[in-house]
Coordinates of C-alpha atoms and ligand atoms in Angstrom, one line a residue:
X1 CA -1.4 -8.6 -8.9
X2 CA -0.7 -11.6 -6.6
X3 CA 2.4 -11.3 -4.4
X4 CA 5.4 -13.4 -5.3
X5 CA 5.1 -16.8 -3.6
X6 CA 7.1 -16.5 -0.4
X7 CA 9.2 -19.5 -1.0
X8 CA 10.2 -18.2 -4.4
X9 CA 11.6 -15.0 -3.1
X10 CA 15.3 -14.5 -3.3
X11 CA 15.3 -13.3 0.3
X12 CA 13.7 -16.7 1.3
X13 CA 16.4 -18.6 -0.7
X14 CA 19.1 -16.6 1.1
X15 CA 17.6 -17.5 4.5
X16 CA 17.5 -21.1 3.5
X17 CA 21.1 -21.1 2.5
X18 CA 22.0 -19.3 5.7
X19 CA 20.0 -21.8 7.7
X20 CA 22.2 -24.5 6.3
X21 CA 25.3 -22.7 7.5
X22 CA 24.1 -21.9 11.0
X23 CA 21.8 -24.8 12.0
X24 CA 24.5 -26.7 13.8
X25 CA 26.2 -23.7 15.5
X26 CA 25.6 -23.7 19.2
X27 CA 24.5 -20.9 21.4
X28 CA 27.4 -21.8 23.6
X29 CA 29.9 -21.1 20.8
X30 CA 28.2 -17.9 19.8
X31 CA 28.5 -16.6 23.3
X32 CA 32.0 -17.8 23.7
X33 CA 33.1 -16.0 20.5
X34 CA 31.4 -12.8 21.3
X35 CA 31.5 -11.4 24.8
X36 CA 29.1 -8.6 23.8
X37 CA 26.5 -10.7 22.2
X38 CA 23.7 -9.9 24.7
X39 CA 24.0 -6.2 24.2
X40 CA 23.8 -6.7 20.4
X41 CA 20.6 -8.7 20.6
X42 CA 18.6 -6.7 23.3
X43 CA 16.0 -4.1 22.7
X44 CA 15.4 -1.8 25.7
X45 CA 12.3 0.2 24.8
X46 CA 8.8 1.2 26.1
X47 CA 9.9 0.0 29.6
X48 CA 10.5 -3.5 28.3
X49 CA 13.9 -5.2 28.2
X50 CA 13.8 -7.8 25.4
X51 CA 16.9 -10.0 25.4
X52 CA 16.8 -12.2 22.3
X53 CA 20.5 -13.1 22.4
X54 CA 19.8 -16.7 23.4
X55 CA 18.3 -17.4 20.0
X56 CA 20.1 -19.3 17.2
X57 CA 20.9 -16.3 15.2
X58 CA 23.7 -14.0 14.1
X59 CA 23.6 -10.4 13.0
X60 CA 23.5 -11.7 9.5
X61 CA 20.4 -13.8 10.3
X62 CA 18.6 -10.7 11.6
X63 CA 19.5 -8.7 8.5
X64 CA 18.3 -11.4 6.2
X65 CA 15.1 -11.7 8.1
X66 CA 14.6 -7.9 8.0
X67 CA 15.3 -8.1 4.3
X68 CA 12.5 -10.6 3.9
X69 CA 10.1 -8.4 5.9
X70 CA 11.0 -5.5 3.7
X71 CA 10.5 -7.6 0.5
X72 CA 7.1 -8.5 1.8
X73 CA 6.2 -4.8 2.1
X74 CA 5.8 -4.8 5.9
X75 CA 6.3 -1.1 6.2
X76 CA 3.5 -0.3 3.8
X77 CA 1.2 -3.0 5.3
X78 CA 1.6 -1.5 8.8
X79 CA 0.6 1.9 7.5
X80 CA -2.4 0.4 5.6
X81 CA -3.6 -1.1 8.9
X82 CA -3.2 2.0 11.0
X83 CA -4.8 4.1 8.2
X84 CA -7.9 2.0 8.3
X85 CA -7.7 0.4 4.8
X86 CA -9.9 -2.7 4.5
X87 CA -7.1 -5.1 5.0
X88 CA -9.5 -7.8 6.4
X89 CA -10.5 -8.4 2.8
X90 CA -12.5 -11.6 3.2
X91 CA -14.8 -9.8 5.6
X92 CA -14.5 -6.4 3.8
X93 CA -13.4 -4.5 6.9
X94 CA -10.6 -2.3 8.2
X95 CA -8.6 -3.6 11.2
X96 CA -8.5 -0.8 13.7
X97 CA -8.1 -2.0 17.3
X98 CA -5.3 0.5 17.3
X99 CA -7.9 3.3 17.1
X100 CA -9.4 2.1 20.5
X101 CA -6.2 3.2 22.3
X102 CA -5.5 6.3 20.2
X103 CA -7.3 8.2 22.9
X104 CA -5.2 11.4 22.7
X105 CA -4.3 11.0 19.1
X106 CA -5.7 12.4 15.9
X107 CA -8.7 11.4 13.7
X108 CA -8.9 7.8 12.3
X109 CA -11.0 7.7 9.2
X110 CA -13.3 4.8 8.1
X111 CA -15.2 5.4 4.9
X112 CA -14.6 9.1 5.2
X113 CA -15.8 9.3 8.8
X114 CA -13.7 9.9 11.9
X115 CA -14.3 7.0 14.4
X116 CA -12.5 8.7 17.3
X117 CA -15.5 10.7 18.7
X118 CA -17.5 7.4 18.9
X119 CA -14.6 5.6 20.6
X120 CA -14.3 8.4 23.2
X121 CA -18.1 8.5 23.7
X122 CA -18.3 4.8 24.5
X123 CA -15.3 5.1 26.8
X124 CA -17.1 7.9 28.6
X125 CA -20.2 5.8 29.1
X126 CA -18.1 2.9 30.3
X127 CA -16.5 5.2 32.8
X128 CA -19.9 6.4 34.2
X129 CA -21.3 2.9 34.4
X130 CA -18.2 1.3 35.9
X131 CA -17.9 4.1 38.5
X132 CA -21.6 3.7 39.5
X133 CA -21.1 -0.1 40.0
X134 CA -17.8 0.4 41.9
X135 CA -19.2 3.1 44.2
X136 CA -22.5 1.3 44.8
X137 CA -24.7 3.9 43.1
X138 CA -25.9 1.3 40.6
X139 CA -28.4 -0.8 42.4
X140 CA -29.9 -4.2 41.6
X141 CA -33.7 -4.6 41.3
X142 CA -34.2 -4.8 45.0
X143 CA -32.0 -1.8 45.8
X144 CA -28.9 -3.7 46.8
X145 CA -25.5 -2.7 45.4
X146 CA -23.7 -5.1 43.0
X147 CA -21.0 -7.4 44.4
X148 CA -20.6 -10.0 41.6
X149 CA -19.7 -9.2 38.0
X150 CA -20.2 -12.0 35.6
X151 CA -19.0 -11.7 32.1
X152 CA -20.7 -14.0 29.7
X153 CA -18.8 -14.4 26.4
X154 CA -16.5 -16.8 24.6
X155 CA -13.3 -16.5 22.5
X156 CA -12.2 -12.9 22.3
X157 CA -15.3 -11.9 24.3
X158 CA -14.0 -13.9 27.2
X159 CA -10.3 -14.7 27.0
X160 CA -9.1 -11.0 26.8
X161 CA -11.3 -9.6 29.6
X162 CA -10.6 -12.7 31.8
X163 CA -6.9 -12.7 31.2
X164 CA -6.6 -8.9 32.0
X165 CA -8.9 -9.1 35.0
X166 CA -6.7 -11.8 36.4
X167 CA -3.5 -10.1 35.4
X168 CA -4.5 -6.9 37.1
X169 CA -6.2 -8.4 40.1
X170 CA -3.7 -6.5 42.3
X171 CA -5.3 -3.3 41.2
X172 CA -8.9 -4.5 41.6
X173 CA -11.6 -3.3 44.0
X174 CA -11.6 -6.2 46.3
X175 CA -15.3 -6.1 47.4
X176 CA -16.3 -6.8 43.8
X177 CA -15.9 -10.3 42.6
X178 CA -15.3 -11.1 38.9
X179 CA -16.5 -14.2 37.1
X180 CA -16.3 -15.4 33.5
X181 CA -18.7 -17.9 31.9
X182 CA -17.9 -19.0 28.4
X183 CA -18.6 -22.7 28.0
X184 CA -21.9 -24.0 26.7
X185 CA -21.4 -26.8 29.1
X186 CA -24.0 -26.0 31.7
X187 CA -21.6 -27.1 34.5
X188 CA -19.8 -23.8 34.2
X189 CA -22.8 -21.5 34.8
X190 CA -24.3 -23.8 37.4
X191 CA -21.1 -24.0 39.4
X192 CA -20.4 -20.2 39.0
X193 CA -23.9 -19.2 40.3
X194 CA -23.7 -21.6 43.3
X195 CA -23.9 -19.4 46.4
X196 CA -24.1 -16.1 44.5
X197 CA -26.9 -13.7 45.5
X198 CA -28.9 -12.7 42.4
X199 CA -29.8 -9.4 44.1
X200 CA -26.1 -8.5 44.0
X201 CA -25.2 -9.9 40.7
X202 CA -24.6 -8.1 37.4
X203 CA -24.3 -10.0 34.1
X204 CA -22.3 -8.5 31.2
X205 CA -23.3 -10.2 28.0
X206 CA -20.3 -9.8 25.7
X207 CA -20.6 -10.8 22.1
X208 CA -19.6 -9.0 19.0
X209 CA -22.3 -10.7 16.9
X210 CA -24.8 -11.4 19.7
X211 CA -25.6 -14.6 18.0
X212 CA -22.9 -16.9 19.3
X213 CA -24.6 -20.1 20.5
X214 CA -22.6 -20.5 23.7
X215 CA -23.1 -16.9 24.8
X216 CA -26.7 -16.7 24.0
X217 CA -27.5 -20.0 25.8
X218 CA -25.6 -18.9 28.9
X219 CA -27.3 -15.4 28.8
X220 CA -30.7 -17.0 28.5
X221 CA -30.0 -19.2 31.5
X222 CA -28.7 -16.3 33.5
X223 CA -31.7 -14.2 32.6
X224 CA -34.0 -17.0 33.8
X225 CA -32.0 -17.3 37.0
X226 CA -32.5 -13.6 37.7
X227 CA -36.2 -13.6 36.7
X228 CA -36.9 -16.7 38.8
X229 CA -35.0 -15.4 41.9
X230 CA -36.4 -11.9 41.7
X231 CA -39.9 -12.9 40.5
X232 CA -40.1 -10.4 37.7
X233 CA -39.0 -9.6 34.2
X234 CA -38.6 -6.1 35.3
X235 CA -35.4 -7.1 37.2
X236 CA -33.6 -7.7 33.9
X237 CA -32.5 -4.1 33.1
X238 CA -31.0 -3.8 36.6
X239 CA -28.9 -7.0 36.2
X240 CA -27.9 -7.1 32.5
X241 CA -25.8 -5.0 30.2
X242 CA -24.6 -5.9 26.7
X243 CA -21.4 -5.3 24.8
X244 CA -21.9 -5.8 21.1
X245 CA -21.7 -4.5 17.5
X246 CA -25.2 -6.0 16.8
X247 CA -27.6 -3.5 18.5
X248 CA -30.7 -5.1 16.9
X249 CA -30.0 -8.5 18.5
X250 CA -29.3 -6.8 21.9
X251 CA -32.7 -5.2 21.7
X252 CA -34.4 -8.5 20.9
X253 CA -32.8 -10.0 24.0
X254 CA -34.5 -7.3 26.0
X255 CA -31.5 -5.1 27.0
X256 CA -32.4 -1.5 26.8
X257 CA -30.4 1.3 25.0
X258 CA -28.9 2.7 28.1
X259 CA -27.6 -0.8 29.1
X260 CA -25.7 -1.4 25.9
X261 CA -22.1 -0.5 25.0
X262 CA -21.3 -0.4 21.4
X263 CA -18.2 -1.3 19.4
X264 CA -17.6 -1.7 15.7
X265 CA -17.1 -4.3 13.1
X266 CA -13.5 -3.1 12.5
X267 CA -12.6 -4.5 15.9
X268 CA -11.8 -8.2 15.6
X269 CA -13.0 -10.4 18.5
X270 CA -9.5 -11.5 19.6
X271 CA -8.3 -7.9 19.4
X272 CA -11.3 -6.4 21.3
X273 CA -10.4 -6.1 24.9
X274 CA -9.7 -2.4 24.6
X275 CA -13.2 -1.8 23.3
X276 CA -16.4 -2.0 25.2
X277 CA -15.6 -5.7 25.6
X278 CA -13.2 -4.5 28.4
X279 CA -16.1 -3.3 30.5
X280 CA -15.6 -6.1 33.1
X281 CA -11.9 -5.1 33.3
X282 CA -12.8 -1.4 33.9
X283 CA -15.3 -2.3 36.6
X284 CA -12.6 -4.4 38.3
X285 CA -9.7 -2.0 38.1
X286 CA -11.4 1.4 37.6
X287 CA -11.3 3.9 34.8
X288 CA -7.9 5.4 35.6
X289 CA -6.2 2.0 35.5
X290 CA -8.0 1.1 32.4
X291 CA -6.7 4.3 30.7
X292 CA -3.2 3.4 31.8
X293 CA -3.7 0.0 30.2
X294 CA -4.8 1.8 27.0
X295 CA -1.8 4.1 27.1
X296 CA 0.5 1.1 27.4
X297 CA -1.2 -0.4 24.2
X298 CA -0.8 3.0 22.5
X299 CA 2.9 3.3 23.3
X300 CA 3.5 -0.1 21.8
X301 CA 1.3 0.8 18.8
X302 CA 3.5 3.9 18.2
X303 CA 6.7 1.9 18.7
X304 CA 5.5 -0.7 16.2
X305 CA 4.5 2.0 13.6
X306 CA 7.6 4.1 13.8
X307 CA 10.6 2.1 15.1
X308 CA 13.1 0.8 12.5
X309 CA 12.8 -2.9 12.2
X310 CA 16.1 -3.7 13.8
X311 CA 14.9 -2.1 17.0
X312 CA 11.2 -2.9 16.7
X313 CA 10.1 -5.4 19.4
X314 CA 7.1 -6.9 17.7
X315 CA 8.9 -7.2 14.4
X316 CA 11.9 -8.9 16.0
X317 CA 9.7 -11.4 17.8
X318 CA 7.8 -12.1 14.6
X319 CA 11.0 -12.6 12.6
X320 CA 12.3 -15.1 15.2
X321 CA 9.0 -16.9 15.0
X322 CA 9.3 -17.2 11.2
X323 CA 13.0 -18.3 11.6
X324 CA 12.0 -21.2 13.9
X325 CA 8.7 -22.0 12.2
X326 CA 9.9 -22.1 8.7
X327 CA 13.6 -22.9 8.8
X328 CA 14.1 -25.0 11.9
X329 CA 10.7 -26.6 11.4
X330 CA 9.5 -25.9 14.9
X331 CA 5.8 -26.7 15.2
X332 CA 5.1 -24.9 18.5
X333 CA 6.4 -22.2 20.8
X334 CA 5.8 -21.8 24.5
X335 CA 4.9 -18.6 26.4
X336 CA 6.1 -18.9 30.0
X337 CA 5.2 -16.0 32.2
X338 CA 7.0 -16.0 35.6
X339 CA 4.1 -14.3 37.2
X340 CA 1.1 -16.0 38.7
X341 CA -1.1 -13.0 37.7
X342 CA -0.4 -13.9 34.1
X343 CA -1.7 -17.4 34.4
X344 CA -4.3 -16.9 31.6
X345 CA -1.8 -15.1 29.3
X346 CA -0.8 -18.2 27.3
X347 CA -4.4 -19.2 26.7
X348 CA -5.2 -15.7 25.6
X349 CA -2.3 -15.7 23.1
X350 CA -3.4 -19.1 21.9
X351 CA -6.5 -17.6 20.4
X352 CA -4.7 -14.4 19.3
X353 CA -2.0 -16.3 17.4
X354 CA -3.8 -19.5 16.3
X355 CA -7.0 -17.9 15.1
X356 CA -5.0 -15.2 13.3
X357 CA -2.3 -17.4 11.7
X358 CA -4.1 -20.7 11.4
X359 CA -4.5 -20.3 7.6
X360 CA -3.4 -22.4 4.6
X361 CA -4.4 -20.1 1.8
X362 CA -2.5 -16.9 0.9
X363 CA -4.0 -13.5 0.1
X364 CA -4.2 -14.4 -3.6
X365 CA -6.3 -17.6 -2.9
X366 CA -3.4 -20.0 -3.4
X367 CA -2.7 -23.0 -1.1
X368 CA 0.5 -22.1 0.7
X369 CA 3.6 -24.4 0.3
X370 CA 5.1 -23.4 3.6
X371 CA 4.2 -23.6 7.2
X372 CA 2.1 -20.8 8.7
X373 CA 0.9 -20.3 12.3
X374 CA 2.6 -22.3 15.1
X375 CA 0.9 -24.0 18.0
X376 CA 1.1 -21.7 21.1
X377 CA 1.0 -23.0 24.6
X378 CA 2.3 -22.4 28.1
X379 CA 1.9 -22.2 31.8
X380 CA 3.3 -19.9 34.4
X381 CA 6.7 -20.6 35.8
X382 CA 7.7 -22.2 38.0
X383 CA 4.7 -24.6 37.7
X384 CA 5.6 -25.6 34.1
X385 CA 9.1 -26.5 35.2
X386 CA 7.6 -29.5 37.2
X387 CA 5.4 -30.5 34.3
X388 CA 6.6 -30.1 30.7
X389 CA 10.1 -28.6 30.9
X390 CA 11.6 -32.1 30.9
X391 CA 10.6 -32.4 27.2
X392 CA 11.8 -29.0 26.4
X393 CA 15.2 -29.7 27.9
X394 CA 15.8 -33.3 26.8
X395 CA 13.1 -34.2 24.4
X396 CA 13.5 -34.6 20.6
X397 CA 11.6 -31.5 19.7
X398 CA 12.9 -28.0 19.5
X399 CA 10.6 -25.6 21.3
X400 CA 11.4 -21.9 21.3
X401 CA 10.1 -20.1 24.3
X402 CA 9.4 -16.6 25.6
X403 CA 10.1 -16.2 29.3
X404 CA 8.4 -13.1 30.8
X405 CA 9.3 -11.8 34.2
X406 CA 9.4 -8.7 36.4
X407 CA 12.2 -7.2 38.5
X408 CA 9.8 -6.4 41.3
X409 CA 6.9 -8.4 42.7
X410 CA 3.5 -6.9 43.5
X411 CA 3.4 -9.1 46.5
X412 CA 6.9 -9.0 48.2
X413 CA 6.8 -12.0 50.5
X414 CA 10.0 -13.2 52.0
X415 CA 12.4 -14.3 49.3
X416 CA 9.6 -15.7 47.0
X417 CA 10.4 -13.3 44.2
X418 CA 14.1 -13.8 44.2
X419 CA 13.5 -17.5 44.0
X420 CA 11.0 -17.1 41.2
X421 CA 13.4 -15.0 39.1
X422 CA 16.4 -17.2 39.9
X423 CA 14.4 -19.9 38.3
X424 CA 13.6 -17.8 35.2
X425 CA 17.2 -16.9 34.6
X426 CA 18.4 -20.4 35.4
X427 CA 16.0 -22.0 32.9
X428 CA 17.0 -19.6 30.1
X429 CA 20.6 -20.4 30.9
X430 CA 20.0 -24.2 31.0
X431 CA 18.0 -24.2 27.8
X432 CA 20.7 -22.3 26.0
X433 CA 23.9 -23.9 27.3
X434 CA 22.8 -27.2 28.7
X435 CA 25.5 -29.3 30.4
X436 CA 27.9 -31.3 28.4
X437 CA 29.7 -34.5 29.1
X438 CA 32.7 -33.0 30.8
X439 CA 30.6 -30.7 33.0
X440 CA 28.4 -33.6 34.0
X441 CA 31.4 -35.7 34.9
X442 CA 32.8 -32.8 36.9
X443 CA 29.5 -32.5 38.7
X444 CA 30.0 -36.1 39.8
X445 CA 27.6 -37.9 37.5
X446 CA 28.4 -41.6 37.4
X447 CA 29.6 -42.8 34.0
X448 CA 26.6 -45.1 33.3
X449 CA 24.2 -42.2 33.9
X450 CA 26.1 -39.7 31.8
X451 CA 23.9 -40.1 28.7
X452 CA 20.8 -39.3 30.8
X453 CA 22.3 -36.4 32.6
X454 CA 23.8 -34.6 29.7
X455 CA 21.8 -31.6 28.5
X456 CA 22.4 -30.7 24.9
X457 CA 21.2 -27.1 25.3
X458 CA 20.9 -25.0 22.2
X459 CA 17.2 -24.5 23.0
X460 CA 16.3 -20.9 22.1
X461 CA 14.6 -18.5 24.4
X462 CA 13.7 -14.8 24.5
X463 CA 13.6 -13.2 27.9
X464 CA 11.2 -10.3 28.3
X465 CA 11.5 -8.2 31.5
X466 CA 9.8 -5.2 32.9
X467 CA 10.1 -3.5 36.2
X468 CA 6.7 -4.4 37.5
X469 CA 3.4 -5.7 36.3
X470 CA 1.4 -2.5 35.9
X471 CA -1.7 -1.9 33.7
X472 CA 0.6 0.0 31.2
X473 CA 3.2 -2.7 31.1
X474 CA 0.4 -5.3 30.5
X475 CA -1.0 -3.1 27.6
X476 CA 2.5 -3.1 26.1
X477 CA 2.9 -6.8 26.3
X478 CA -0.4 -7.5 24.7
X479 CA 0.1 -5.1 21.9
X480 CA 3.6 -6.5 21.4
X481 CA 2.1 -9.9 20.6
X482 CA -0.8 -8.5 18.6
X483 CA 1.7 -6.8 16.3
X484 CA 3.9 -9.9 16.2
X485 CA 0.9 -11.8 14.8
X486 CA 0.2 -9.1 12.3
X487 CA 3.9 -9.1 11.1
X488 CA 3.9 -12.8 10.7
X489 CA 0.7 -12.7 8.8
X490 CA 2.2 -10.3 6.3
X491 CA 5.3 -12.4 5.8
X492 CA 3.2 -15.6 5.4
X493 CA 0.9 -13.6 3.1
X494 CA -2.3 -14.7 4.9
X495 CA -5.4 -12.9 6.1
X496 CA -4.8 -12.6 9.8
X497 CA -8.1 -11.1 10.8
X498 CA -10.7 -13.5 9.6
X499 CA -11.5 -16.9 11.2
X500 CA -13.6 -18.9 8.7
X501 CA -12.2 -22.1 10.1
X502 CA -14.5 -22.0 13.1
X503 CA -17.6 -21.9 10.9
X504 CA -18.1 -25.4 9.7
X505 CA -18.1 -26.9 13.2
X506 CA -20.8 -24.4 14.2
X507 CA -22.9 -25.2 11.2
X508 CA -22.7 -29.0 11.7
X509 CA -23.5 -28.6 15.5
X510 CA -26.6 -26.7 14.4
X511 CA -27.6 -29.6 12.2
X512 CA -26.9 -32.2 14.9
X513 CA -28.6 -30.4 17.7
X514 CA -32.2 -31.3 16.8
X515 CA -31.2 -34.9 16.3
X516 CA -30.3 -35.1 20.0
X517 CA -33.5 -33.7 21.3
X518 CA -36.9 -35.3 22.0
X519 CA -38.2 -37.0 18.8
X520 CA -34.9 -36.4 17.1
X521 CA -33.3 -39.2 15.1
X522 CA -30.0 -39.3 13.2
X523 CA -31.7 -41.5 10.6
X524 CA -28.3 -42.4 9.2
X525 CA -27.8 -38.8 8.0
X526 CA -24.1 -38.8 8.7
X527 CA -21.1 -41.0 8.3
X528 CA -21.1 -44.4 10.1
X529 CA -19.0 -43.1 13.0
X530 CA -21.1 -39.9 13.6
X531 CA -24.3 -41.9 13.4
X532 CA -23.1 -44.4 16.0
X533 CA -21.9 -41.6 18.3
X534 CA -25.3 -39.9 18.1
X535 CA -27.0 -43.3 18.8
X536 CA -24.9 -43.8 21.9
X537 CA -26.0 -40.4 23.2
X538 CA -29.6 -41.0 22.4
X539 CA -29.7 -44.3 24.2
X540 CA -29.1 -42.6 27.5
X541 CA -31.7 -39.8 27.1
Ligands
F6P59 O1 -14.5 -18.6 17.6 C1 -14.9 -17.7 16.7 C2 -15.2 -16.4 17.2 O2 -15.8 -15.7 16.1 C3 -14.0 -15.6 17.7 O3 -13.3 -15.0 16.8 C4 -14.7 -14.7 18.7 O4 -13.8 -14.1 19.5 C5 -15.7 -15.6 19.3 O5 -16.1 -16.4 18.3 C6 -16.9 -14.9 20.0 O6 -17.7 -14.2 19.1 P1 -18.7 -13.2 19.6 O7 -18.0 -12.1 20.3 O8 -19.4 -12.7 18.3 O9 -19.7 -13.9 20.5

């Protein structure tokens, strides 16, 4: 039986009414009228300090939002995911990235079969392999140890490993260099290989399907580079490993059984970095750090599964997201990590959120009549402050933001870290409270400049702090967002774990490709615009 349409629920109507009452209330007045507000809207859990008090909410808002989550059956839906039910219905699969970090937990059943022994076996093989590369036991074809690790993959097979490898660079083995090639634009592989010694280079071909055009094209080019440089096909097994669910295709590519690391169709691409897809991460930071990362994920998984909604970090973040997206009409939200190591975090979350929640049909096949996934974007602080914060402070759009920071730096250097964090705290304060006319006057602003120098404030932020950026803390942060996306998907009644929207473009590119090659002609097969674009390209070949 189809679920009641979200916007027809009484909980939705109550929120709509409440929005009307609260939309003009300022954060300034909320803080002035309640000196204990921050304590009421902070969750301290799993080593994270999540202060969501600078959001345009009251306790009543939170309880109405929780009421909505309950009416949408969130509790049962969480259990269905963890239990391995086939909640990814359009692909007929369970969604069990949580099993990948259930390393010291009980069995997880899929079709009557416990998947945990397989998960542990692959982890064990990843350990052996990564150790052998790290300690120089694994040799290239000419007997030289590996110095360069190149992950070839795209989307979830690139963004996750790349983001985590960058985020945990502090913990990396410094004589190994990590590279990531994703784009089918040959410039990326050509520029990456510049100056690298093929004898010391290992390629990790990461692809769930092992059919993705970009990855297969880059893998073929890399293979040729190795074969040409080392003058033999026999070099391939020494310089290539594969991470995939599609073992037949891996074999066809010429990668032997001992060089392949399996994962399973119940791991979504954008949720796959804790599977074999994380091999490049493990090589960089070592097995023990990788396990700490998994344990961080696991702690957040347990928290999400068991904590009451009012103290459940991913649920709270998701409810805030729904509040702004569906009631305030915000189109985007920003993720602003005040840590240079997290510079790829917004890009990673972009795929996680936008591929999961970029849907316009509900789970009963109906076109939704409400907004679903927001646009996610961001850059590390303080760089963003000198780029796009102007619009966030004084533009016409309301952009909620998550500001992420750490009490201690991994690289204590003079007073850099204090300055960094002063900026984070100051930005959250400025977004919330702005500077009114009287304050601007008191600060000496000339009357004719007042309109330009007043800050309205009332811009919502959530500040997420931890002591230090460790592998475990990173795992918790990632899992926190994964479960936020899941929760929002349940409220919006959409399938969060498919991505059919990327298919049409792939199909059409496959049709156009032969038209661009020798002897190809568009022969007016497309619309007038596409035909002319193809003609322009062909003119220069
Ligand atoms: O862009 C679509 C997508 O299927 C993503 O979901 C996925 O992460 C990416 O392509 C890569 O797919 P694969 O790992 O199969 O190469």
